[in-house]
C-alpha atoms as an extended CHARMM CRD file, in Angstrom:
* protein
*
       122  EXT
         1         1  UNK       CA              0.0000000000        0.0000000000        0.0000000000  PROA      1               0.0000000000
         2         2  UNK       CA              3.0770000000        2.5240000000        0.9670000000  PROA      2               0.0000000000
         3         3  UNK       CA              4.3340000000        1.9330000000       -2.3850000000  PROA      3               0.0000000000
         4         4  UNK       CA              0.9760000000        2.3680000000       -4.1220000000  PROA      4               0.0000000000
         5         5  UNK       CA              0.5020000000        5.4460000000       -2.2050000000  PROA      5               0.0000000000
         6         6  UNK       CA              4.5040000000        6.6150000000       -3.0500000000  PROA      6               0.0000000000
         7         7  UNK       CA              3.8400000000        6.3400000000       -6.4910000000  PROA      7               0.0000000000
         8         8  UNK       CA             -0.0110000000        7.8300000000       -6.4690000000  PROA      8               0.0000000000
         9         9  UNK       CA              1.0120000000       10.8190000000       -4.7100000000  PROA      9               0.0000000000
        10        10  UNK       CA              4.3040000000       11.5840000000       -7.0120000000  PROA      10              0.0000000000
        11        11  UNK       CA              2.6900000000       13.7320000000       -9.8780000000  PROA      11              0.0000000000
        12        12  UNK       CA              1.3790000000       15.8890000000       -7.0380000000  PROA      12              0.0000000000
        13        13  UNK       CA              4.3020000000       16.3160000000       -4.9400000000  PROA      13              0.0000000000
        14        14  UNK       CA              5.9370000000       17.2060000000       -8.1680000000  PROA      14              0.0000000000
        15        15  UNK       CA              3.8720000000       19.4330000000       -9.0300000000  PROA      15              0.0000000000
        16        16  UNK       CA              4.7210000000       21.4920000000       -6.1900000000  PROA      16              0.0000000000
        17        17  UNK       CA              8.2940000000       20.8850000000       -6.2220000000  PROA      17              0.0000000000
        18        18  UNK       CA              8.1110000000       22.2610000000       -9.8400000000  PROA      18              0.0000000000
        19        19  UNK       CA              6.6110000000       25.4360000000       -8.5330000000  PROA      19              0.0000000000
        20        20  UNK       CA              8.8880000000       25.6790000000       -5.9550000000  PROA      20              0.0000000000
        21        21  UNK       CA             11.9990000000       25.7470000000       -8.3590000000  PROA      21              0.0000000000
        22        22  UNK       CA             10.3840000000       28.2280000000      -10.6040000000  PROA      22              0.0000000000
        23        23  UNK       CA              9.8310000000       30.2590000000       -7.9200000000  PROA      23              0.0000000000
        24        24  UNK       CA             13.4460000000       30.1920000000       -6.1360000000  PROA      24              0.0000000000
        25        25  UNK       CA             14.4650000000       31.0540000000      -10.0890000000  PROA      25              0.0000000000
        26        26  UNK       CA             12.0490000000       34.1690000000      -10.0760000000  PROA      26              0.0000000000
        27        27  UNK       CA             13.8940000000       34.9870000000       -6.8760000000  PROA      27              0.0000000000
        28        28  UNK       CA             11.0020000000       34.7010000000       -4.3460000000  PROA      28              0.0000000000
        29        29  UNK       CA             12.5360000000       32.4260000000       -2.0200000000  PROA      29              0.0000000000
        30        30  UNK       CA              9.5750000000       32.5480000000        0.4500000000  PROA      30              0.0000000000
        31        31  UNK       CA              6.9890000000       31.2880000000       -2.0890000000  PROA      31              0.0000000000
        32        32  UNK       CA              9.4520000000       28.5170000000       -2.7660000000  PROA      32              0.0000000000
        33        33  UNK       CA              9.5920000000       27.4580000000        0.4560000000  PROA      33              0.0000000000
        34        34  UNK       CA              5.2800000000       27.5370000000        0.8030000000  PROA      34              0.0000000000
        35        35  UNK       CA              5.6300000000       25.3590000000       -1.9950000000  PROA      35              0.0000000000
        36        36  UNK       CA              8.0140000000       23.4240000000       -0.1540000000  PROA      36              0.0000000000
        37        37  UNK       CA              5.8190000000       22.9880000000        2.3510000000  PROA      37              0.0000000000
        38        38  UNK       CA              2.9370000000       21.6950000000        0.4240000000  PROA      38              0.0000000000
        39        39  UNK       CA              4.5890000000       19.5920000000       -1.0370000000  PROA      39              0.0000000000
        40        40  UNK       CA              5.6780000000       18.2540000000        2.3780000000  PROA      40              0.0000000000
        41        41  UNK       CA              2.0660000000       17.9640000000        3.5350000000  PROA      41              0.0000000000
        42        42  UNK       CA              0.7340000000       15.9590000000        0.4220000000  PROA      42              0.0000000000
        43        43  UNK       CA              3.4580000000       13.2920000000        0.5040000000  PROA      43              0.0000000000
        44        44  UNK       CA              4.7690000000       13.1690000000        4.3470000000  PROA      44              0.0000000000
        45        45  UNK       CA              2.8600000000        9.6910000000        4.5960000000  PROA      45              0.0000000000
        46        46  UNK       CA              5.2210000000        8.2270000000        1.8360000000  PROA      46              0.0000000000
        47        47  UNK       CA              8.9860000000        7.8560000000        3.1930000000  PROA      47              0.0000000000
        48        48  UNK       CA             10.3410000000        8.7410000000        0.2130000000  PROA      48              0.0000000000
        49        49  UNK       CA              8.5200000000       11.5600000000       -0.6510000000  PROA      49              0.0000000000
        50        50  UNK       CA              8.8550000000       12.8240000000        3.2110000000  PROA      50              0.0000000000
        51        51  UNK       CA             12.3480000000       12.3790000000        3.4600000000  PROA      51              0.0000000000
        52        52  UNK       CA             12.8660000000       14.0000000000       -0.4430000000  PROA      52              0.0000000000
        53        53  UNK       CA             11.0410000000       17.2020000000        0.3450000000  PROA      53              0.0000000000
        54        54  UNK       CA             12.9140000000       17.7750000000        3.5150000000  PROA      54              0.0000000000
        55        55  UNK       CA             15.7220000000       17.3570000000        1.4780000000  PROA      55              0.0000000000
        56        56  UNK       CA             14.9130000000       20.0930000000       -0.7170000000  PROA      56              0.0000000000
        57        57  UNK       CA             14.2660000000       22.1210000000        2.5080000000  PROA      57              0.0000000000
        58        58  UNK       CA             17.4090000000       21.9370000000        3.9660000000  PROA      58              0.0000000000
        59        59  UNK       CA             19.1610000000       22.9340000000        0.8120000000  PROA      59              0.0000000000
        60        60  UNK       CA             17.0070000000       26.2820000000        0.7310000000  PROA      60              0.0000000000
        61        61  UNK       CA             18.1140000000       26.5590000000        4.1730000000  PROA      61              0.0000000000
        62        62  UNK       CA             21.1080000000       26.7470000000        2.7070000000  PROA      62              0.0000000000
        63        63  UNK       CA             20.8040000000       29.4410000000        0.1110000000  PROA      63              0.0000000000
        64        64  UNK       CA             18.8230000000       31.4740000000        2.4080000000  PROA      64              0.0000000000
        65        65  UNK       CA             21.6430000000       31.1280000000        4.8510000000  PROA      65              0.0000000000
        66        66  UNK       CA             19.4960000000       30.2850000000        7.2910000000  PROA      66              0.0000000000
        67        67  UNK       CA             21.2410000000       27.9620000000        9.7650000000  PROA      67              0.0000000000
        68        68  UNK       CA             18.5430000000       27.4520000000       11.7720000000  PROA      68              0.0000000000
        69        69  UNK       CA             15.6860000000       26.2750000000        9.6070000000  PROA      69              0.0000000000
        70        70  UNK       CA             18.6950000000       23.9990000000        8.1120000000  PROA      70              0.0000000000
        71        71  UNK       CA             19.4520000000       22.3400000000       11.7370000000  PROA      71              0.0000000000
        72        72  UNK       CA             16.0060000000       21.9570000000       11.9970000000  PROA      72              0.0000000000
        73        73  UNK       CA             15.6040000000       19.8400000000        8.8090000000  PROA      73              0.0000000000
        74        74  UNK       CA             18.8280000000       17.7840000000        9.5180000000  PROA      74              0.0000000000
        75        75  UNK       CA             16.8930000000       16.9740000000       12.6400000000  PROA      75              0.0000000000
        76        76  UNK       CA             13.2730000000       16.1330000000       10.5180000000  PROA      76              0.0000000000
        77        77  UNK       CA             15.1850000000       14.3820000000        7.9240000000  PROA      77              0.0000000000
        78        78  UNK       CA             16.2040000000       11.8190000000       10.1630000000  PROA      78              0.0000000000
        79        79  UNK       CA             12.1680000000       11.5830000000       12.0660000000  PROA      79              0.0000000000
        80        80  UNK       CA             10.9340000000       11.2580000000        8.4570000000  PROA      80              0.0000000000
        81        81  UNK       CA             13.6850000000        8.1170000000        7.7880000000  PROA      81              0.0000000000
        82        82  UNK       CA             12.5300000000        6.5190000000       10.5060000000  PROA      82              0.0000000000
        83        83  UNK       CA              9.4550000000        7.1070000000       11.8480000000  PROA      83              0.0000000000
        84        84  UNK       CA              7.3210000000        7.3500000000        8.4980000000  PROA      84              0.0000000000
        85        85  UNK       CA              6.7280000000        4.0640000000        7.7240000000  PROA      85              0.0000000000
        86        86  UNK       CA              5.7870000000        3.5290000000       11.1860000000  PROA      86              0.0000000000
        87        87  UNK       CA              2.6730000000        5.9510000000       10.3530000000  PROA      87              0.0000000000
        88        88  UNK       CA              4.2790000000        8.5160000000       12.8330000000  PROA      88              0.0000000000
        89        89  UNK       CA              3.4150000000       12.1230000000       11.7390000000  PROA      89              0.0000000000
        90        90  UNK       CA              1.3540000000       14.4320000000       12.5630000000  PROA      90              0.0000000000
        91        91  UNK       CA             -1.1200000000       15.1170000000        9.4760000000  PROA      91              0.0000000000
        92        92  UNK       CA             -1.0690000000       18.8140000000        8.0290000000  PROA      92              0.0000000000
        93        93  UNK       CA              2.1240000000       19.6660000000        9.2140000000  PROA      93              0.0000000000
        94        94  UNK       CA              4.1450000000       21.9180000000        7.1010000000  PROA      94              0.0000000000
        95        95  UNK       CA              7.2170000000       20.8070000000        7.7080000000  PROA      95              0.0000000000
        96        96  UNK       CA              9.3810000000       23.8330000000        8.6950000000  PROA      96              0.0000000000
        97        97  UNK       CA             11.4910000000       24.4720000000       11.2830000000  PROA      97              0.0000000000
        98        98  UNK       CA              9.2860000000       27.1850000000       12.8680000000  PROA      98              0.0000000000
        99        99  UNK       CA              6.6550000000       24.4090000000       13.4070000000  PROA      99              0.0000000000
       100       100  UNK       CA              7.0770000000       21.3480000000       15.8610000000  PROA      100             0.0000000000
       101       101  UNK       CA              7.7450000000       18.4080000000       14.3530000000  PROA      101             0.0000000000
       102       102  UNK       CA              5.0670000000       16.6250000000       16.6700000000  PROA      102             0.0000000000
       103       103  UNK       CA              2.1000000000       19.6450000000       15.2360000000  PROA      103             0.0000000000
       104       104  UNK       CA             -0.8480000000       18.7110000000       13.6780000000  PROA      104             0.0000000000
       105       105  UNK       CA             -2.4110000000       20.8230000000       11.4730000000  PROA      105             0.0000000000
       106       106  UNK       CA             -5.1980000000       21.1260000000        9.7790000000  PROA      106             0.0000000000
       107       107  UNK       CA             -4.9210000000       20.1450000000        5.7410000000  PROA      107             0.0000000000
       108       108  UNK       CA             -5.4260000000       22.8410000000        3.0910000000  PROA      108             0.0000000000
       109       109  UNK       CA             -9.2140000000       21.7110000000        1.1320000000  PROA      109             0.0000000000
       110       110  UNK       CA             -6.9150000000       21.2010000000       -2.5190000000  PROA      110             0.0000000000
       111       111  UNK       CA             -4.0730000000       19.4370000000       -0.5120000000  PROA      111             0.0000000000
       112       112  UNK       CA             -6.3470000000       17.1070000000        1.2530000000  PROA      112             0.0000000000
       113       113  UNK       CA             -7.8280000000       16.4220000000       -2.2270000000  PROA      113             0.0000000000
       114       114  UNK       CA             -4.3490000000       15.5970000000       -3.8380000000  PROA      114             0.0000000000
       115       115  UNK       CA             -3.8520000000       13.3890000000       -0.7190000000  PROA      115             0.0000000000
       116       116  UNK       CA             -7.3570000000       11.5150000000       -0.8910000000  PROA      116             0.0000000000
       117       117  UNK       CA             -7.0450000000       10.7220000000       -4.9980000000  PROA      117             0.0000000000
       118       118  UNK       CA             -3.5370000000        9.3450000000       -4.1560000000  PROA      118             0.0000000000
       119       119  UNK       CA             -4.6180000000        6.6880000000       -1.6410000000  PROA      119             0.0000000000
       120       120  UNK       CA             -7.4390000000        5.5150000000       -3.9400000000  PROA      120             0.0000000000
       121       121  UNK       CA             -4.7260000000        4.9200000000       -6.1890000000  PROA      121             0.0000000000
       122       122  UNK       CA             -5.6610000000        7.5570000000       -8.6370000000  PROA      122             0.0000000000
């Protein structure tokens, strides 16, 4: 089912991973980074896709120079390796370093969409 769901859920999480590089090349770093986050919250219940998009966090923590929000997604990287598959995360949450890792939040409508046509497999 994990992998069903990993592969459902890709052409979403793309999608915003997509917008978030065009919008770190149009130079607006902070819409990259809500894209970032959406992303996050569509595919956190897929290992892969959880531990990918905090990933692609850390190395805009990077850019930004911002060493906290990049110590902070060292430290989620590693909770998303290993506690994913285990069904351990708290639905909704974005994913940032400003947020606790233990937060639930509530689900954008579209985003909670994405997520419900990936686990029916479409």
């Amino acid at each position: 089912m994990k992998r069903t769901f990993t592969r459902a859920v890709a052409p979403f999480v793309r999608a915003e991973l997509d917008k978030a590089r065009e919008a770190g090349n149009a130079g607006d770093p902070a819409q990259a980074f809500r894209h970032l986050e959406r992303a996050h919250v569509v595919g956190q219940a897929s290992t892969y896709w959880h531990v990918k998009v905090h990933g692609l966090m850390f190395l805009w923590a990077l850019r930004q120079h911002a060493p906290g929000e990049a110590v902070g997604q060292v430290i989620r990287t590693v909770g998303a390796a290993t506690k994913t598959a285990l069904g351990l995360v708290p639905e909704g949450n974005t994913g940032g370093a400003n947020v606790s890792p233990f937060r639930r939040m509530p689900v954008e409508p579209e985003l909670a969409a994405m997520i419900r046509k990936a686990r029916a497999g479409h």
